[in-house]
Tab-separated table of C-alpha atoms in Angstrom:
chain	number	residue	atom	x	y	z
A	1	ILE	CA	118.866	68.561	115.312
A	2	SER	CA	120.577	70.640	112.785
A	3	PRO	CA	121.748	68.673	109.482
A	4	LEU	CA	125.690	68.509	109.454
A	5	TYR	CA	128.291	68.688	106.720
A	6	SER	CA	131.158	66.355	107.140
A	7	THR	CA	133.710	64.639	104.579
A	8	VAL	CA	133.843	60.451	105.341
A	9	ILE	CA	136.576	57.983	104.644
A	10	THR	CA	135.074	54.619	104.835
A	11	TYR	CA	136.624	51.409	103.857
A	12	THR	CA	135.808	47.616	104.968
A	13	LEU	CA	138.068	45.350	106.655
A	14	PRO	CA	138.986	41.745	105.625
A	15	PHE	CA	136.299	40.249	107.782
A	16	GLY	CA	133.415	42.277	106.656
A	17	GLU	CA	133.484	45.252	109.116
A	18	ASP	CA	132.939	48.815	107.906
A	19	VAL	CA	135.086	51.275	109.061
A	20	ALA	CA	134.344	55.191	109.036
A	21	TYR	CA	136.434	58.122	109.729
A	22	TYR	CA	134.861	61.364	110.292
A	23	SER	CA	136.207	65.160	109.802
A	24	SER	CA	135.011	67.851	112.030
A	25	TYR	CA	131.398	68.821	111.383
A	26	MET	CA	130.107	72.204	110.516
A	27	PRO	CA	126.373	72.705	111.434
A	28	LEU	CA	124.065	73.342	108.581
A	29	ILE	CA	121.732	76.125	110.349
A	30	SER	CA	118.476	76.959	109.074
A	31	GLY	CA	117.688	80.380	107.620
A	32	GLY	CA	121.138	81.109	107.535
A	33	GLY	CA	123.400	83.062	105.331
A	34	GLY	CA	126.332	85.706	105.270
A	35	GLU	CA	129.324	83.891	106.839
A	36	ALA	CA	127.657	80.339	107.130
A	37	SER	CA	126.164	77.985	105.086
A	38	GLY	CA	122.524	77.153	105.537
A	39	TYR	CA	119.197	75.290	104.367
A	40	ASN	CA	115.791	76.762	103.517
A	41	VAL	CA	117.473	80.094	103.234
A	42	PRO	CA	115.077	82.815	101.954
A	43	ALA	CA	116.378	84.159	98.606
A	44	TYR	CA	115.241	87.965	98.797
A	45	ASP	CA	117.470	88.657	96.002
A	46	GLN	CA	115.127	86.583	93.820
A	47	LYS	CA	112.014	88.586	95.075
A	48	LEU	CA	109.602	88.750	92.244
A	49	ASP	CA	107.284	91.710	91.318
A	50	ALA	CA	103.927	92.121	92.250
A	51	ASP	CA	101.434	90.155	89.686
A	52	ILE	CA	99.200	93.105	88.711
A	53	SER	CA	96.509	92.285	86.367
A	54	GLY	CA	93.469	94.841	85.809
A	55	SER	CA	93.049	98.120	87.758
A	56	VAL	CA	95.029	100.029	90.528
A	57	THR	CA	94.924	103.686	91.215
A	58	SER	CA	97.572	105.187	93.031
A	59	SER	CA	99.437	108.740	93.598
A	60	GLU	CA	102.231	107.504	91.542
A	61	ASP	CA	102.775	108.360	87.626
A	62	ILE	CA	102.067	105.207	85.957
A	63	ASP	CA	104.354	104.209	83.076
A	64	GLU	CA	102.207	103.309	79.911
A	65	ASP	CA	104.143	99.937	79.708
A	66	THR	CA	103.209	98.798	82.984
A	67	GLY	CA	99.732	97.568	81.811
A	68	ILE	CA	97.955	99.054	85.013
A	69	GLU	CA	95.008	101.133	84.208
A	70	ASN	CA	93.090	103.725	86.293
A	71	VAL	CA	89.844	102.131	87.922
A	72	GLY	CA	88.412	105.274	87.280
A	73	GLY	CA	88.835	105.750	83.870
A	74	ASP	CA	89.710	109.272	82.955
A	75	LEU	CA	88.688	110.644	86.315
A	76	GLU	CA	91.385	111.910	88.554
A	77	THR	CA	91.697	110.428	91.917
A	78	LYS	CA	90.151	113.631	93.705
A	79	GLU	CA	87.058	113.185	91.281
A	80	ILE	CA	86.759	109.746	92.319
A	81	ARG	CA	86.976	110.533	95.789
A	82	ASN	CA	84.306	113.497	95.350
A	83	GLN	CA	81.704	111.067	93.650
A	84	LEU	CA	82.196	108.058	96.153
A	85	TYR	CA	81.625	110.213	99.428
A	86	SER	CA	78.724	112.061	97.675
A	87	ARG	CA	77.271	108.864	97.198
A	88	PHE	CA	78.050	107.516	100.494
A	89	LYS	CA	76.935	110.639	102.455
A	90	LEU	CA	73.279	110.482	100.308
A	91	LEU	CA	73.088	107.014	101.081
A	92	THR	CA	73.881	107.471	104.842
A	93	LYS	CA	71.748	110.659	105.224
A	94	GLY	CA	70.787	111.028	108.783
A	95	ALA	CA	72.904	108.333	110.325
A	96	ASN	CA	75.143	109.535	113.274
A	97	PRO	CA	77.317	106.501	114.476
A	98	GLU	CA	79.515	107.181	117.386
A	99	GLY	CA	82.973	105.565	116.966
A	100	GLY	CA	84.680	102.473	115.379
A	101	GLY	CA	83.850	98.691	116.496
A	102	THR	CA	84.431	95.188	115.283
A	103	ILE	CA	83.187	93.275	112.431
A	104	THR	CA	83.140	89.542	112.856
A	105	GLY	CA	81.829	86.186	111.394
A	106	GLU	CA	79.448	86.804	108.368
A	107	MET	CA	79.957	90.521	108.717
A	108	GLU	CA	78.173	90.919	112.130
A	109	THR	CA	78.973	93.886	114.325
A	110	SER	CA	76.809	95.625	117.067
A	111	ASP	CA	78.700	98.822	116.685
A	112	GLY	CA	78.451	101.652	114.272
A	113	ALA	CA	75.124	102.050	112.122
A	114	SER	CA	73.529	99.364	110.145
A	115	LEU	CA	71.705	100.904	107.013
A	116	MET	CA	69.817	99.627	103.730
A	117	ASN	CA	69.155	96.255	105.516
A	118	ASP	CA	72.660	95.754	106.425
A	119	ASP	CA	74.034	96.375	103.100
A	120	ILE	CA	76.110	99.395	104.484
A	121	LEU	CA	77.835	99.438	107.783
A	122	TYR	CA	79.175	103.141	109.040
A	123	PHE	CA	81.722	104.296	111.432
A	124	THR	CA	83.370	107.066	112.828
A	125	GLY	CA	86.437	105.534	114.098
A	126	ASP	CA	88.677	102.490	113.762
A	127	VAL	CA	87.054	99.333	112.299
A	128	VAL	CA	88.761	95.763	112.828
A	129	LEU	CA	87.616	92.944	110.590
A	130	GLU	CA	88.433	89.538	112.347
A	131	ASP	CA	87.403	85.976	112.714
A	132	LEU	CA	85.341	86.338	109.686
A	133	GLY	CA	83.388	83.391	108.085
A	134	ILE	CA	82.871	82.957	104.178
A	135	ASP	CA	79.363	82.771	103.711
A	136	TYR	CA	78.671	86.569	104.119
A	137	GLU	CA	76.909	88.403	101.403
A	138	GLU	CA	77.822	91.617	99.864
A	139	VAL	CA	78.357	94.727	102.238
A	140	THR	CA	80.009	98.368	101.931
A	141	ILE	CA	81.831	99.260	104.969
A	142	GLY	CA	81.983	103.052	105.358
A	143	VAL	CA	84.446	104.682	107.858
A	144	ILE	CA	85.087	108.395	108.387
A	145	GLY	CA	87.904	109.447	110.866
A	146	GLY	CA	88.947	106.097	111.765
A	147	ASP	CA	91.491	103.233	109.971
A	148	VAL	CA	90.270	99.972	108.996
A	149	TYR	CA	92.397	96.838	110.183
A	150	VAL	CA	92.165	93.219	108.087
A	151	ASP	CA	93.000	90.724	110.339
A	152	SER	CA	91.208	87.922	108.462
A	153	ASN	CA	90.984	86.538	105.065
A	154	LEU	CA	87.956	87.843	103.125
A	155	LEU	CA	86.613	84.797	101.403
A	156	GLY	CA	82.953	85.617	100.916
A	157	GLU	CA	81.297	87.800	98.456
A	158	SER	CA	83.416	90.973	97.607
A	159	ILE	CA	82.922	93.937	99.751
A	160	GLY	CA	83.326	97.592	99.461
A	161	VAL	CA	85.370	99.540	101.911
A	162	LEU	CA	85.609	103.682	102.215
A	163	ILE	CA	87.857	105.061	104.237
A	164	PHE	CA	87.815	108.936	104.453
A	165	ARG	CA	89.788	111.341	106.635
A	166	ASP	CA	87.708	113.608	108.767
A	167	SER	CA	87.811	117.265	108.659
A	168	ASP	CA	90.747	117.265	111.079
A	169	GLY	CA	92.852	114.752	108.721
A	170	ASN	CA	92.135	111.607	110.864
A	171	GLY	CA	91.949	108.154	109.770
A	172	GLY	CA	91.849	107.145	105.965
A	173	ASN	CA	94.055	104.377	106.147
A	174	MET	CA	93.849	100.619	105.946
A	175	HIS	CA	96.282	98.114	107.707
A	176	ILE	CA	96.565	94.377	106.743
A	177	HIS	CA	97.690	91.665	109.241
A	178	PRO	CA	100.618	89.595	108.501
A	179	SER	CA	98.829	86.234	108.357
A	180	VAL	CA	96.116	87.600	105.789
A	181	THR	CA	96.664	85.572	102.535
A	182	ASP	CA	93.630	86.272	100.546
A	183	VAL	CA	91.121	89.319	100.366
A	184	LYS	CA	88.204	90.094	97.983
A	185	MET	CA	87.667	93.915	98.276
A	186	HIS	CA	87.119	97.070	96.532
A	187	VAL	CA	88.642	99.855	98.554
A	188	PHE	CA	88.834	103.407	98.302
A	189	ALA	CA	91.312	105.267	101.009
A	190	ASP	CA	91.835	108.517	101.590
A	191	GLY	CA	95.381	107.717	102.901
A	192	GLY	CA	97.370	104.425	102.365
A	193	ILE	CA	97.176	100.618	102.051
A	194	TYR	CA	99.730	99.101	104.395
A	195	SER	CA	100.978	95.809	106.112
A	196	TYR	CA	101.367	96.112	109.677
A	197	ASP	CA	102.908	93.664	112.369
A	198	GLY	CA	99.727	92.584	113.771
A	199	ASP	CA	99.708	94.959	116.931
A	200	ARG	CA	97.479	97.636	116.453
A	201	ASP	CA	98.919	99.140	119.706
A	202	SER	CA	102.333	99.711	117.844
A	203	VAL	CA	100.963	101.408	114.550
A	204	THR	CA	101.682	104.977	114.390
A	205	GLN	CA	99.806	107.479	112.764
A	206	PRO	CA	101.206	109.918	110.549
A	207	ASP	CA	100.800	113.942	110.028
A	208	TYR	CA	97.831	114.588	107.648
A	209	LEU	CA	99.464	113.991	104.276
A	210	GLY	CA	102.843	113.226	105.777
A	211	TYR	CA	104.990	110.303	104.889
A	212	ASN	CA	107.866	110.535	107.842
A	213	ASP	CA	106.314	107.860	110.494
A	214	VAL	CA	106.909	103.909	109.845
A	215	ARG	CA	103.776	102.445	110.289
A	216	SER	CA	104.679	99.562	112.819
A	217	ASP	CA	107.536	99.068	115.329
A	218	TRP	CA	110.105	97.268	113.273
A	219	ASP	CA	113.230	97.494	111.130
A	220	TYR	CA	113.545	96.613	107.723
A	221	ASN	CA	114.671	93.208	108.556
A	222	THR	CA	111.837	92.169	110.919
A	223	ARG	CA	109.503	93.541	108.330
A	224	LEU	CA	111.079	90.961	106.049
A	225	VAL	CA	110.727	87.995	108.151
A	226	THR	CA	106.939	89.243	109.461
A	227	LEU	CA	105.565	89.577	105.804
A	228	ASN	CA	106.762	86.354	104.650
A	229	ASN	CA	103.051	85.097	103.548
A	230	GLN	CA	101.689	85.778	99.740
A	231	LEU	CA	98.805	87.867	99.443
A	232	ALA	CA	96.211	87.536	96.633
A	233	TRP	CA	93.734	90.388	96.074
A	234	TYR	CA	90.644	90.313	93.576
A	235	GLY	CA	88.610	93.704	93.365
A	236	SER	CA	90.039	97.132	93.172
A	237	MET	CA	91.896	99.775	95.072
A	238	VAL	CA	92.366	103.679	94.798
A	239	ALA	CA	94.793	104.921	97.698
A	240	ASP	CA	97.785	107.074	98.233
A	241	ILE	CA	100.329	104.474	97.505
A	242	THR	CA	102.941	103.578	95.002
A	243	ILE	CA	103.430	100.974	92.842
A	244	THR	CA	107.506	100.626	92.508
A	245	GLY	CA	108.266	103.425	95.082
A	246	ALA	CA	110.709	100.704	96.587
A	247	SER	CA	111.777	98.485	93.627
A	248	ASP	CA	114.910	100.254	92.692
A	249	VAL	CA	117.005	101.093	95.932
A	250	SER	CA	118.919	103.765	93.796
A	251	ASN	CA	115.712	105.593	93.064
A	252	MET	CA	113.082	105.249	95.908
A	253	PHE	CA	110.462	107.538	96.325
A	254	LEU	CA	107.061	108.503	98.305
A	255	PRO	CA	103.624	108.762	97.387
A	256	ASP	CA	103.897	112.273	96.952
A	257	ASN	CA	106.866	111.626	94.549
A	258	GLU	CA	109.403	112.675	97.134
A	259	GLU	CA	112.763	110.845	96.938
A	260	THR	CA	113.906	108.998	99.644
A	261	ASN	CA	117.036	106.982	101.083
A	262	ASP	CA	114.881	105.080	103.502
A	263	ARG	CA	114.081	101.866	102.343
A	264	LEU	CA	111.711	100.852	105.233
A	265	LEU	CA	109.610	103.735	104.464
A	266	ALA	CA	109.413	103.423	100.741
A	267	SER	CA	108.437	99.854	101.442
A	268	GLU	CA	105.780	100.826	103.616
A	269	SER	CA	103.778	102.598	100.939
A	270	CYS	CA	104.671	100.420	97.978
A	271	LEU	CA	102.185	98.159	96.558
A	272	MET	CA	105.235	95.777	95.481
A	273	ASP	CA	106.185	95.330	99.158
A	274	LEU	CA	102.746	94.727	100.627
A	275	ARG	CA	104.549	91.273	101.225
A	276	GLU	CA	107.720	89.867	101.130
A	277	PHE	CA	106.967	86.353	99.889
A	278	VAL	CA	110.056	84.457	98.480
A	279	LEU	CA	111.246	81.017	97.987
A	280	CYS	CA	113.878	79.604	99.778
A	281	TRP	CA	117.334	78.044	98.528
A	282	GLN	CA	117.482	74.279	99.625
A	283	GLN	CA	121.200	75.092	100.632
A	284	THR	CA	123.630	77.947	100.556
A	285	GLY	CA	127.227	78.394	100.417
A	286	PRO	CA	129.594	80.112	102.882
A	287	SER	CA	128.729	83.451	101.827
A	288	GLY	CA	125.020	82.920	101.479
A	289	GLU	CA	124.625	82.163	97.908
A	290	GLY	CA	122.192	79.671	96.599
A	291	LEU	CA	123.650	76.038	95.346
A	292	ASP	CA	123.166	74.022	92.315
A	293	MET	CA	121.605	71.109	94.198
A	294	ASP	CA	120.348	69.209	91.270
A	295	GLY	CA	123.693	69.688	89.181
A	296	ASP	CA	122.630	71.076	85.910
A	297	GLY	CA	124.843	73.837	86.195
A	298	ASP	CA	122.552	76.371	87.337
A	299	THR	CA	120.981	77.916	90.239
A	300	ASP	CA	117.233	78.044	89.795
A	301	TYR	CA	113.909	77.154	90.570
A	302	ASP	CA	114.839	73.572	90.799
A	303	ASP	CA	117.173	74.601	93.725
A	304	MET	CA	114.553	76.038	95.546
A	305	GLU	CA	111.764	75.140	97.759
A	306	GLU	CA	108.906	76.584	100.149
A	307	CYS	CA	110.209	78.527	102.965
A	308	GLU	CA	109.135	77.151	106.323
A	309	ASP	CA	106.391	79.016	107.978
A	310	ALA	CA	105.412	81.127	104.941
A	311	GLU	CA	101.867	80.437	103.593
A	312	ARG	CA	100.539	80.942	99.910
A	313	ALA	CA	97.350	82.646	98.863
A	314	THR	CA	94.666	79.553	99.133
A	315	THR	CA	92.628	80.855	95.878
A	316	VAL	CA	95.747	80.556	93.827
A	317	ASP	CA	96.442	77.245	92.087
A	318	PHE	CA	99.597	75.782	93.527
A	319	THR	CA	100.884	72.526	91.576
A	320	GLY	CA	104.019	72.112	93.613
A	321	VAL	CA	106.325	72.400	90.348
A	322	MET	CA	108.586	75.048	91.039
A	323	ALA	CA	109.014	76.651	87.493
A	324	ASP	CA	105.331	76.660	86.905
A	325	ASP	CA	103.573	78.211	89.867
A	326	ASN	CA	103.094	82.051	90.782
A	327	HIS	CA	105.703	83.199	93.098
A	328	SER	CA	104.730	86.726	93.066
A	329	PRO	CA	104.687	88.112	96.795
A	330	VAL	CA	101.298	90.401	95.763
A	331	ILE	CA	98.712	88.850	93.275
A	332	PHE	CA	96.322	91.554	92.118
A	333	GLU	CA	93.339	90.759	89.623
A	334	TYR	CA	90.898	93.232	88.749
A	335	GLU	CA	87.238	92.381	89.265
A	336	PRO	CA	84.612	95.047	88.670
A	337	PRO	CA	81.895	95.442	91.644
A	338	SER	CA	78.844	94.245	91.208
A	339	ASP	CA	75.664	95.830	90.370
A	340	ASN	CA	74.415	95.170	93.980
A	341	LEU	CA	77.402	96.702	95.751
A	342	PRO	CA	75.827	100.020	97.563
A	343	VAL	CA	78.328	103.196	96.632
A	344	PHE	CA	80.750	101.328	94.355
A	345	SER	CA	77.947	100.054	91.695
A	346	ARG	CA	77.344	102.525	89.007
A	347	THR	CA	73.561	102.183	89.672
A	348	SER	CA	73.490	102.794	93.423
C-alpha cells in the first residue's frame, strides 16, 4: 500500500458524529523523485567522499592536501610490483598450478597449489572467494594470469592478495560483489579494483592497459542502485585506479590520467565510487527535492533516514543518530600487514 497525500476537511455534527471530506489523493511513491513526490528517496546529490585514513597507492597524482600516503613509501608502483613479484616467485619456486579455482569456508580450496603449510595459495587463472567463514588464519593468495572475484565478506584474519598479469597481459584485476560490506585484506593488483554487478559471466575484460571497456553490463543509473551498500576496507591497496577520477563531472579522468566525458567509465575505476551508498530523504517534493520534515528550516540529516535494502558495514559503529554516524560509501583504514603474512611482510 502506498502512503497518500490528501487534504481533509473535518467537522462534528451537533449530535456528535464526525464528518470528513477528502480531496483527491496523490500517491507517494517509494524511491520516487523527478516529477513525482516520494518517500525514502536516495539523496545521491548528498553523497559523501570516501573516508580514507592511511595508505592507498594508485596511478593518480595525489594532492598533498588529501592526507593519502603511498603504502610503499618512496618506492614507485613499479618498484613495489617488482619486489612483491620477486618475493612471490621465490617462495613458490617449483610450483606449477594449472588454472584458477574457488576458495570457501576457512580459506579452503582443492584447486591451485598450496604452499608453506597452506600459508600461500597459488593460482594461474580466475579465483572466486565465496561463502567464507570468520575463523581462518592469515594467508596470501597469489594469482598470475587471472582475476580475483570477492563474493564474500572477509572478516577473519587479514589476508594478502597478489594479482599479476601474465606475459600476454591477461588478468590482474579484482572485482568486488555488490553484497560485500566488510573486507580485511592487503591487495596488490597489476590492473584495477572494481565493483561488479554479481554476474561474473557479464564482466568484460579490457585490452592490456586499456580503459575503454565497462566491466559489467549496466548503465550508470543501474550501477547506482546495485552498489547501494556501504563498504569498509581494512588493510592496504596498490592498484591501477584513481582516487577522485569521477568526483568532479567537469573534470573526469581515467587511471592513465586521460580525460573522459563518460561518467560510467570514470566511476568504474574510481575508489570514491566503489560503492554508491547514500542516505534517503524521508520525503521529497514534486521536483525531487528533500523536504524539511522536522520544521527547523533546513533540509539536513534530521530529514533523512536509512535507505530501504541498503546495508551498512558491520564493522563500523552505528548509533542511529544521523548527524553522528559515518555515512561515507567507502571507508578505508590502513592497517600494516603482520610479520606473518607471506610476501607482504618485510620479513618474508
